[in-house]
């Protein structure tokens, strides 16, 4: 197992208790809502309305609510996560909501499933930010059938370059180079140490999709709504009304 995977697993095992309440709330949502600011799915359309008969996987499923939403739309769902403690919540909530989901404890960079098992793959702040794109995107491509879609939502590169080196909330200064921001190590920062996150410049993402064999079908930049206030994870609403704090890629495995 790569070092960043073990570091991130330990980080998430340690954080799992803090994510139970959010998991319970999101499992109960009848309409999916996405990301830091809860953008309704009616605005983003990340999930097909009818997923009947689709084989789907959530990569880095955490408490499993995205898997739950897919199951409710008729999909056969697999959720993989490296944290046994996050999965314990996911399993409990799936049982409570009577959702039939296969949960696997494992690394989304190396999933023990045959090539071409899935029609649709998704990650909301799972593999999308905690796994090395060089590795997990190739793995997602392998797992998908030709024509299958991968949708992933995570931090926008702007949030990385505007984040102070000590872990304080992002602000209006460029603190980090845009070039070579591929892995950001939050383990030793002064304020709220975290794990190791990954991102790319736009050119970097596009180059990687092209190398792997993914065609870009959509790209969205998400802002905080005008009504938002305060700070979330650790993005100030006033910042996120002016700069995109999240991005969503939808890519298709070339048929
Ligand atoms: C913020 S959660 C995202 C899941 C869900 N959307 C949520 O918010 O609860 C991040 C998850 O990614 C998982 N994760 C981190 N690295 C992983 C890896 N290499 N393979 C699988 N899961 C991973 C963590 O264990 C954690 O449960």
Coordinates of C-alpha atoms and ligand atoms in Angstrom, one line a residue:
X1 CA 0.0 0.0 0.0
X2 CA 1.4 3.4 -1.0
X3 CA 2.4 5.6 2.0
X4 CA -0.3 8.3 1.3
X5 CA -3.0 5.6 1.3
X6 CA -2.0 4.4 4.8
X7 CA -1.7 8.0 6.1
X8 CA -5.2 8.8 4.7
X9 CA -6.7 5.6 6.1
X10 CA -5.4 6.4 9.6
X11 CA -6.6 10.0 9.3
X12 CA -10.1 8.9 8.3
X13 CA -10.3 6.1 10.9
X14 CA -9.5 8.9 13.4
X15 CA -12.1 11.3 12.0
X16 CA -15.0 8.8 11.4
X17 CA -16.9 9.7 14.5
X18 CA -17.1 13.3 13.5
X19 CA -18.8 12.4 10.2
X20 CA -21.6 10.2 11.6
X21 CA -24.1 13.1 11.9
X22 CA -23.5 14.4 8.4
X23 CA -23.8 10.8 7.1
X24 CA -27.1 10.4 8.9
X25 CA -28.5 13.7 7.5
X26 CA -27.4 13.0 3.9
X27 CA -28.7 9.4 3.9
X28 CA -32.1 10.9 4.9
X29 CA -32.1 13.4 2.0
X30 CA -34.6 12.5 -0.7
X31 CA -33.0 14.8 -3.2
X32 CA -29.2 14.5 -3.5
X33 CA -27.2 17.6 -2.5
X34 CA -23.5 18.0 -3.3
X35 CA -20.3 19.4 -1.9
X36 CA -19.5 21.9 0.8
X37 CA -22.6 24.1 0.2
X38 CA -25.2 21.4 -0.6
X39 CA -25.9 22.3 -4.2
X40 CA -29.1 20.5 -5.2
X41 CA -28.8 17.8 -7.8
X42 CA -31.5 19.6 -9.8
X43 CA -28.8 22.2 -10.6
X44 CA -26.0 19.7 -11.3
X45 CA -27.5 16.5 -12.5
X46 CA -24.6 14.3 -11.3
X47 CA -26.7 11.2 -11.1
X48 CA -28.9 9.8 -13.9
X49 CA -32.6 10.0 -12.7
X50 CA -33.2 6.4 -13.6
X51 CA -30.3 4.1 -12.7
X52 CA -32.3 0.9 -13.0
X53 CA -30.1 -2.1 -13.9
X54 CA -26.9 0.0 -13.8
X55 CA -23.8 -1.5 -12.2
X56 CA -22.2 1.4 -10.2
X57 CA -19.3 2.0 -7.9
X58 CA -18.5 4.8 -5.4
X59 CA -14.8 5.2 -5.0
X60 CA -14.0 6.3 -1.4
X61 CA -17.7 6.1 -0.3
X62 CA -17.2 7.3 3.3
X63 CA -20.5 7.0 5.2
X64 CA -22.1 5.8 1.9
X65 CA -24.9 8.2 1.3
X66 CA -24.1 8.7 -2.4
X67 CA -24.2 4.9 -2.7
X68 CA -27.6 5.1 -1.0
X69 CA -28.9 7.7 -3.5
X70 CA -27.8 5.4 -6.4
X71 CA -29.5 2.4 -4.8
X72 CA -32.7 4.3 -4.4
X73 CA -32.6 5.1 -8.2
X74 CA -32.4 1.4 -9.0
X75 CA -28.7 0.8 -9.4
X76 CA -26.7 -2.2 -8.2
X77 CA -24.1 -0.5 -6.0
X78 CA -20.6 -1.2 -4.8
X79 CA -19.0 1.2 -2.4
X80 CA -15.3 0.9 -1.6
X81 CA -13.5 2.8 1.3
X82 CA -10.1 2.3 3.0
X83 CA -11.4 3.2 6.4
X84 CA -13.1 0.4 8.4
X85 CA -14.6 3.0 10.7
X86 CA -16.2 5.0 8.0
X87 CA -17.5 1.7 6.5
X88 CA -19.0 0.7 9.9
X89 CA -21.2 3.9 9.7
X90 CA -22.0 3.2 6.0
X91 CA -23.1 -0.4 6.8
X92 CA -25.2 0.7 9.7
X93 CA -27.0 3.4 7.7
X94 CA -27.5 1.1 4.7
X95 CA -29.2 -1.4 6.9
X96 CA -31.3 1.3 8.6
X97 CA -32.4 2.6 5.1
X98 CA -32.9 -1.0 3.8
X99 CA -30.4 -0.3 1.0
X100 CA -28.8 -3.4 -0.6
X101 CA -25.2 -2.2 -1.2
X102 CA -21.9 -4.2 -1.4
X103 CA -19.4 -2.4 0.8
X104 CA -15.7 -3.3 0.3
X105 CA -12.9 -2.3 2.7
X106 CA -10.1 -1.5 0.3
X107 CA -8.0 1.0 -1.7
X108 CA -9.8 2.8 -4.5
X109 CA -6.4 2.8 -6.4
X110 CA -6.5 -1.0 -6.6
X111 CA -10.1 -2.4 -6.6
X112 CA -10.5 -6.2 -6.6
X113 CA -13.0 -6.3 -9.4
X114 CA -12.6 -7.5 -13.0
X115 CA -12.1 -5.1 -15.9
X116 CA -15.3 -3.6 -17.3
X117 CA -17.5 -4.4 -14.3
X118 CA -19.3 -1.0 -14.0
X119 CA -21.5 1.3 -16.1
X120 CA -21.0 4.3 -13.8
X121 CA -18.4 5.4 -11.2
X122 CA -18.6 8.3 -8.9
X123 CA -16.6 10.0 -6.1
X124 CA -17.5 13.0 -4.0
X125 CA -14.4 14.0 -2.0
X126 CA -13.3 10.3 -1.9
X127 CA -10.8 9.1 -4.4
X128 CA -11.5 12.4 -6.1
X129 CA -9.1 14.1 -3.7
X130 CA -7.5 11.4 -1.5
X131 CA -6.1 9.2 -4.2
X132 CA -3.3 9.8 -6.7
X133 CA -5.0 10.7 -10.0
X134 CA -2.3 8.9 -12.0
X135 CA -3.4 5.7 -10.3
X136 CA -7.1 5.9 -9.4
X137 CA -8.2 7.4 -12.7
X138 CA -6.5 4.5 -14.5
X139 CA -8.2 2.2 -12.1
X140 CA -11.6 3.8 -12.7
X141 CA -11.1 3.5 -16.5
X142 CA -10.2 -0.2 -16.1
X143 CA -13.3 -0.8 -14.0
X144 CA -15.7 0.9 -16.4
X145 CA -17.3 -0.6 -19.5
X146 CA -16.8 1.3 -22.8
X147 CA -19.1 4.3 -22.8
X148 CA -19.3 4.3 -19.0
X149 CA -19.1 7.6 -17.1
X150 CA -17.0 8.7 -14.2
X151 CA -18.2 11.7 -12.2
X152 CA -16.1 13.2 -9.5
X153 CA -16.4 16.2 -7.3
X154 CA -13.6 17.7 -5.2
X155 CA -11.7 20.8 -4.3
X156 CA -11.0 23.4 -7.0
X157 CA -7.3 24.1 -7.6
X158 CA -8.0 27.7 -6.5
X159 CA -8.6 26.5 -3.0
X160 CA -5.2 24.9 -2.9
X161 CA -3.2 27.9 -4.1
X162 CA -5.2 30.2 -1.8
X163 CA -4.6 28.1 1.3
X164 CA -2.0 29.3 3.8
X165 CA 0.9 26.9 4.5
X166 CA -0.1 26.7 8.2
X167 CA -3.6 25.1 7.4
X168 CA -5.6 28.3 8.1
X169 CA -8.8 28.8 5.9
X170 CA -8.1 29.9 2.4
X171 CA -7.9 33.6 1.7
X172 CA -7.4 36.2 -1.0
X173 CA -3.6 35.6 -1.3
X174 CA -1.8 33.2 -3.6
X175 CA 0.1 31.1 -1.0
X176 CA 1.2 28.2 -3.1
X177 CA 2.5 27.7 -6.6
X178 CA 0.0 26.6 -9.2
X179 CA 2.7 24.6 -10.9
X180 CA 3.4 21.2 -9.4
X181 CA 0.6 21.3 -6.8
X182 CA -0.1 17.6 -7.4
X183 CA 0.1 16.4 -3.8
X184 CA -0.6 18.6 -0.8
X185 CA 0.5 17.3 2.6
X186 CA -1.6 18.6 5.5
X187 CA -0.2 16.1 8.0
X188 CA 2.2 18.6 9.8
X189 CA 0.3 21.9 9.5
X190 CA -0.3 23.9 12.7
X191 CA -4.1 24.3 12.3
X192 CA -6.2 21.2 11.9
X193 CA -3.7 18.7 10.4
X194 CA -5.2 16.4 7.8
X195 CA -4.0 13.8 5.3
X196 CA -2.5 14.0 1.9
X197 CA -4.7 15.4 -0.9
X198 CA -4.2 15.5 -4.6
X199 CA -5.1 17.9 -7.3
X200 CA -3.9 19.0 -10.8
X201 CA -3.7 22.2 -12.9
X202 CA -6.4 22.3 -15.6
X203 CA -3.8 21.3 -18.2
X204 CA -2.7 18.5 -15.9
X205 CA -6.2 17.1 -15.6
X206 CA -6.8 17.4 -19.3
X207 CA -3.5 15.8 -20.2
X208 CA -4.2 12.9 -17.9
X209 CA -7.7 12.2 -19.2
X210 CA -6.3 12.2 -22.7
X211 CA -3.4 9.8 -21.8
X212 CA -5.8 7.4 -20.1
X213 CA -8.6 7.4 -22.7
X214 CA -11.3 9.5 -21.0
X215 CA -13.2 12.0 -23.1
X216 CA -14.4 15.1 -21.1
X217 CA -18.2 15.4 -21.2
X218 CA -18.7 18.2 -18.7
X219 CA -16.9 20.4 -16.3
X220 CA -18.5 22.6 -13.6
X221 CA -17.1 25.1 -11.1
X222 CA -19.1 25.5 -7.9
X223 CA -19.4 28.6 -5.8
X224 CA -21.1 29.2 -2.4
X225 CA -24.7 30.5 -2.8
X226 CA -25.3 34.2 -1.9
X227 CA -27.1 33.1 1.2
X228 CA -24.1 31.2 2.6
X229 CA -22.2 32.4 5.6
X230 CA -19.4 31.2 7.9
X231 CA -16.6 28.8 7.2
X232 CA -16.9 25.2 6.0
X233 CA -14.0 22.7 5.7
X234 CA -12.2 25.3 5.9
X235 CA -13.5 27.6 3.1
X236 CA -15.0 31.0 4.1
X237 CA -18.4 31.5 2.4
X238 CA -17.3 35.1 1.4
X239 CA -14.3 33.6 -0.5
X240 CA -16.4 30.9 -2.2
X241 CA -18.9 33.4 -3.4
X242 CA -16.1 35.0 -5.5
X243 CA -13.9 32.1 -6.3
X244 CA -14.9 28.5 -7.2
X245 CA -14.2 26.2 -4.3
X246 CA -15.2 23.0 -6.0
X247 CA -15.0 21.4 -9.4
X248 CA -16.9 18.5 -11.0
X249 CA -15.6 16.5 -13.9
X250 CA -17.7 14.1 -16.0
X251 CA -15.6 11.9 -18.2
X252 CA -16.5 9.0 -20.5
X253 CA -14.5 5.9 -21.2
X254 CA -14.0 6.0 -25.0
X255 CA -16.0 3.2 -26.6
Ligands
LIG1 C1 -15.0 13.0 2.8 S1 -15.2 11.3 2.7 C2 -16.0 11.2 1.1 C3 -17.1 10.2 1.2 C4 -18.5 10.8 1.3 N1 -18.8 11.6 0.1 C5 -18.6 11.6 2.6 O1 -18.4 12.8 2.6 O2 -18.8 11.0 3.7 C6 -13.5 10.7 2.2 C7 -13.4 9.2 2.2 O3 -12.4 8.8 1.3 C8 -11.8 7.6 1.9 N2 -10.5 7.3 1.3 C9 -9.4 8.0 1.4 N3 -8.4 7.4 0.7 C10 -9.0 6.3 0.2 C11 -8.5 5.2 -0.7 N4 -7.2 5.2 -1.1 N5 -9.3 4.3 -1.1 C12 -10.6 4.3 -0.7 N6 -11.1 5.3 0.1 C13 -10.3 6.3 0.5 C14 -11.8 7.9 3.4 O4 -11.6 6.8 4.2 C15 -13.1 8.7 3.6 O5 -14.1 7.8 4.1

